[in-house]
Each structure stands twice: as C-alpha cells, then as structure tokens.
Short mmCIF file of C-alpha atoms in Angstrom, two decimals:
data_model
loop_
_atom_site.label_atom_id
_atom_site.label_comp_id
_atom_site.label_asym_id
_atom_site.label_seq_id
_atom_site.Cartn_x
_atom_site.Cartn_y
_atom_site.Cartn_z
CA UNK C 1 -27.34 -15.93 12.76
CA UNK C 2 -25.63 -15.35 16.10
CA UNK C 3 -28.76 -16.57 17.77
CA UNK C 4 -28.37 -20.12 15.77
CA UNK C 5 -24.90 -20.53 17.27
CA UNK C 6 -25.99 -19.58 20.74
CA UNK C 7 -28.76 -22.24 20.52
CA UNK C 8 -26.44 -24.80 19.01
CA UNK C 9 -23.86 -23.99 21.85
CA UNK C 10 -26.54 -24.35 24.71
CA UNK C 11 -27.88 -27.91 22.97
CA UNK C 12 -24.28 -28.99 22.76
CA UNK C 13 -23.73 -28.12 26.41
CA UNK C 14 -27.03 -29.66 27.44
CA UNK C 15 -26.01 -33.02 25.67
CA UNK C 16 -22.56 -32.78 27.44
CA UNK C 17 -24.06 -32.23 30.91
CA UNK C 18 -26.92 -34.83 30.27
CA UNK C 19 -24.02 -37.59 29.38
CA UNK C 20 -21.99 -36.38 32.49
CA UNK C 21 -25.23 -36.82 34.82
CA UNK C 22 -25.97 -40.02 33.29
CA UNK C 23 -22.55 -41.48 33.76
CA UNK C 24 -22.64 -40.33 37.24
CA UNK C 25 -26.15 -41.70 38.43
CA UNK C 26 -25.22 -44.91 36.49
CA UNK C 27 -21.90 -45.28 38.60
CA UNK C 28 -23.73 -44.53 41.97
CA UNK C 29 -26.76 -46.80 41.17
CA UNK C 30 -24.12 -49.80 40.33
CA UNK C 31 -22.10 -49.18 43.36
CA UNK C 32 -25.36 -49.18 45.46
CA UNK C 33 -26.29 -52.52 43.95
CA UNK C 34 -22.79 -53.99 44.83
CA UNK C 35 -22.90 -52.62 48.35
CA UNK C 36 -26.57 -54.30 48.76
CA UNK C 37 -25.20 -57.44 47.31
CA UNK C 38 -27.24 -57.42 44.13
CA UNK C 39 -24.41 -57.19 41.93
CA UNK C 40 -20.86 -59.36 42.17
CA UNK C 41 -17.78 -57.37 42.76
CA UNK C 42 -15.98 -58.81 39.55
CA UNK C 43 -18.79 -57.56 37.36
CA UNK C 44 -18.79 -54.09 38.68
CA UNK C 45 -15.78 -52.65 36.91
CA UNK C 46 -16.37 -54.06 33.55
CA UNK C 47 -20.04 -52.98 33.70
CA UNK C 48 -19.02 -49.56 34.68
CA UNK C 49 -16.60 -49.39 31.69
CA UNK C 50 -18.99 -50.64 29.22
CA UNK C 51 -21.70 -48.31 30.31
CA UNK C 52 -19.21 -45.34 30.35
CA UNK C 53 -18.13 -45.96 26.96
CA UNK C 54 -21.72 -46.40 25.68
CA UNK C 55 -22.65 -42.78 27.08
CA UNK C 56 -19.53 -41.28 25.70
CA UNK C 57 -20.05 -42.50 22.27
CA UNK C 58 -23.92 -41.62 22.49
CA UNK C 59 -22.73 -38.08 23.49
CA UNK C 60 -20.32 -37.78 20.67
CA UNK C 61 -22.74 -38.70 18.14
CA UNK C 62 -25.45 -36.48 19.33
CA UNK C 63 -22.83 -33.58 19.41
CA UNK C 64 -21.76 -34.32 15.98
CA UNK C 65 -25.65 -34.44 14.84
CA UNK C 66 -26.14 -31.17 16.40
CA UNK C 67 -23.21 -29.79 14.32
CA UNK C 68 -24.96 -30.95 11.31
CA UNK C 69 -23.08 -33.90 10.61
CA UNK C 70 -25.14 -37.00 9.35
CA UNK C 71 -25.47 -39.86 11.76
CA UNK C 72 -25.58 -42.15 8.62
CA UNK C 73 -22.34 -40.97 7.31
CA UNK C 74 -20.44 -41.29 10.66
CA UNK C 75 -21.79 -44.79 11.20
CA UNK C 76 -20.98 -45.95 7.58
CA UNK C 77 -17.42 -44.46 8.04
CA UNK C 78 -16.95 -46.05 11.42
CA UNK C 79 -18.29 -49.31 10.30
CA UNK C 80 -16.00 -49.41 7.30
CA UNK C 81 -13.00 -48.33 9.19
CA UNK C 82 -13.62 -51.15 11.77
CA UNK C 83 -14.04 -53.68 8.95
CA UNK C 84 -10.99 -52.66 7.21
CA UNK C 85 -9.04 -52.78 10.53
CA UNK C 86 -10.57 -56.41 11.24
CA UNK C 87 -9.55 -57.85 7.82
CA UNK C 88 -6.07 -56.32 8.24
CA UNK C 89 -5.58 -57.81 11.53
CA UNK C 90 -6.63 -61.13 10.40
CA UNK C 91 -4.46 -60.87 7.40
CA UNK C 92 -1.37 -59.87 9.39
CA UNK C 93 -1.92 -62.05 12.52
CA UNK C 94 -0.06 -65.24 11.20
CA UNK C 95 2.78 -62.95 10.06
CA UNK C 96 3.25 -61.18 13.42
CA UNK C 97 2.57 -64.43 15.28
CA UNK C 98 5.66 -65.95 13.48
CA UNK C 99 7.63 -63.09 13.96
CA UNK C 100 7.19 -63.05 17.63
CA UNK C 101 7.61 -66.73 17.89
CA UNK C 102 11.12 -66.49 16.23
CA UNK C 103 12.24 -63.97 18.82
CA UNK C 104 10.94 -66.23 21.52
CA UNK C 105 12.81 -69.24 20.11
CA UNK C 106 16.11 -67.36 20.12
CA UNK C 107 15.27 -66.18 23.99
CA UNK C 108 14.04 -69.40 25.21
CA UNK C 109 15.61 -72.09 22.69
CA UNK C 110 14.10 -75.28 23.12
CA UNK C 111 16.53 -76.95 20.42
CA UNK C 112 19.89 -75.71 18.42
CA UNK C 113 21.33 -75.82 15.09
CA UNK C 114 22.18 -79.38 14.53
CA UNK C 115 19.61 -81.11 16.89
CA UNK C 116 17.16 -83.42 15.44
CA UNK C 117 13.57 -82.61 16.36
CA UNK C 118 10.37 -84.15 15.98
CA UNK C 119 7.15 -82.04 15.93
CA UNK C 120 4.04 -84.25 16.71
CA UNK C 121 0.39 -83.77 17.14
CA UNK C 122 -0.52 -84.33 20.71
CA UNK C 123 -2.80 -87.25 19.97
CA UNK C 124 -1.05 -88.77 17.13
CA UNK C 125 2.21 -90.85 16.72
CA UNK C 126 3.50 -89.21 13.67
CA UNK C 127 4.76 -86.02 12.73
CA UNK C 128 7.78 -84.16 11.22
CA UNK C 129 11.15 -85.09 11.94
CA UNK C 130 14.50 -83.27 10.61
CA UNK C 131 17.74 -81.60 11.67
CA UNK C 132 17.46 -78.13 12.40
CA UNK C 133 19.73 -76.15 9.86
CA UNK C 134 18.14 -72.64 9.59
CA UNK C 135 15.85 -70.16 11.29
CA UNK C 136 14.53 -67.01 9.94
CA UNK C 137 11.75 -64.51 11.07
CA UNK C 138 9.06 -66.67 9.65
CA UNK C 139 9.95 -70.26 9.65
CA UNK C 140 12.48 -72.84 10.77
CA UNK C 141 14.11 -75.04 8.30
CA UNK C 142 14.56 -78.88 8.91
CA UNK C 143 16.54 -81.18 6.82
CA UNK C 144 14.63 -84.59 6.55
CA UNK C 145 16.41 -87.62 5.56
CA UNK C 146 14.18 -89.16 2.89
CA UNK C 147 15.48 -92.52 1.43
CA UNK C 148 13.94 -91.59 -2.05
CA UNK C 149 14.82 -88.08 -2.48
CA UNK C 150 17.99 -87.55 -0.45
CA UNK C 151 17.69 -84.52 2.10
CA UNK C 152 14.57 -82.89 1.91
CA UNK C 153 13.91 -79.38 3.40
CA UNK C 154 10.78 -78.92 5.52
CA UNK C 155 10.07 -75.13 6.38
CA UNK C 156 8.05 -75.08 9.69
CA UNK C 157 6.31 -71.89 10.79
CA UNK C 158 7.82 -70.75 13.83
CA UNK C 159 4.34 -70.47 15.84
CA UNK C 160 3.93 -73.91 15.22
CA UNK C 161 6.59 -74.77 17.87
CA UNK C 162 4.61 -73.17 20.56
CA UNK C 163 1.41 -75.31 19.55
CA UNK C 164 2.77 -78.99 19.21
CA UNK C 165 4.72 -81.23 21.15
CA UNK C 166 8.52 -81.06 20.31
CA UNK C 167 11.04 -83.89 20.98
CA UNK C 168 14.56 -82.95 20.53
CA UNK C 169 17.43 -85.25 20.21
CA UNK C 170 20.55 -83.47 20.48
CA UNK C 171 23.06 -83.49 17.84
CA UNK C 172 26.77 -83.91 17.87
CA UNK C 173 27.78 -80.58 16.40
CA UNK C 174 25.26 -77.98 17.64
CA UNK C 175 25.17 -74.05 17.44
CA UNK C 176 23.29 -71.43 19.16
CA UNK C 177 20.31 -70.29 17.32
CA UNK C 178 20.67 -67.14 15.20
CA UNK C 179 18.25 -65.53 12.96
CA UNK C 180 19.17 -65.56 9.32
CA UNK C 181 17.51 -62.87 7.13
CA UNK C 182 18.54 -64.91 3.78
CA UNK C 183 15.60 -66.77 2.26
CA UNK C 184 18.12 -69.17 0.65
CA UNK C 185 18.80 -71.84 3.15
CA UNK C 186 20.09 -74.46 0.18
CA UNK C 187 23.82 -73.24 1.01
CA UNK C 188 23.14 -74.07 4.78
CA UNK C 189 23.01 -77.85 4.09
CA UNK C 190 26.57 -78.28 4.35
CA UNK C 191 25.72 -78.13 8.36
CA UNK C 192 23.82 -81.23 8.02
#
C-alpha cells in the first residue's frame, strides 16, 4: 500500500519536473528565435504566455489523472462552468454597460436636465429628440413633444449616448445631472 503512494508521488513529481523543463526549454528556444530574427518581438511575449498556460493546464490535468480523477469528469465540469460564465456574461453585459455609462454621464455630462437633445444615427438624418427630464442607472428619460399625444416619454439606454451622435440644445432652466433611483419619472414632468 505504501509502495503505491510512493509510486504515485514519484510519477506526479516527474510530471511537474517535466512540465517545468518543457516550459524552460520552450522559453529558451523562443528567445533564441527572437534573437536570430526569426520571430518578431511583439509576438514573443503573447506566445510565451500561451505556451506557459498550455503547459500548466496539461500538467494539472496529468497530475489529477494520476490521483485517480477522470479527465472526462474534469473536462465536462470545466466546459460546463465556462459555458455558464459565458451565458452569464452575455446576459449581464448590457445591464453593466448601462450602469457604467450612467456614471460616465454624471462625471462627463454631455447635457443637463432641461436641455433638448437629439440622438442621431451617424449616417441618417432622423433620430430621437426630447427634453432631458430624468436619469437613473439604466436609462435617461426624455420628454418628446408629440402633437398627437401631447408629451411622450422616451427612455433611452445610457450606453446609447456613447454609440450615437448627440446634438444638445441648451435649455433656459437647466440643472446638473443627478442619478435618481426612482422608477417613476411621471412626477418629474413638471420640469418640462
């Protein structure tokens, strides 16, 4: 029984040492290629990083295999976790983008409350136009004058202000931007 543990320890030690030397000789070879002009300087460090992490992952997988953990289970678990992280990142990306853009709008305000702004596509002549009456973490509320329905509220995602052309017409009564956590901007229409 103790001999099995000793054999496993020696095998794991050999795997780690082999990984270390593989990384060492790979680095020396790549530096030699770079000195001889056969490898561009900007390509050297990304290539070193990729190879280093490939060797580290390979060594970890081989050590886990020597400890009796199935590689199929490891790869299935890792791929499942990576897929969940990717799905979560895509789902949360637009929300985080709007939140971070709201802070940028407060720090570098392109408009104030009371200003009339137009948001236009770069190549098109039409877009959205309205008076700024509210800003929260996710969107900015504009009051658009509509001859049919009276005032119409337009809620513009905050990240749109960094992707479109903004034309700002300063209003007479303007206020600095403040983030409002309230969802109901209907009471803010008295600023219009």
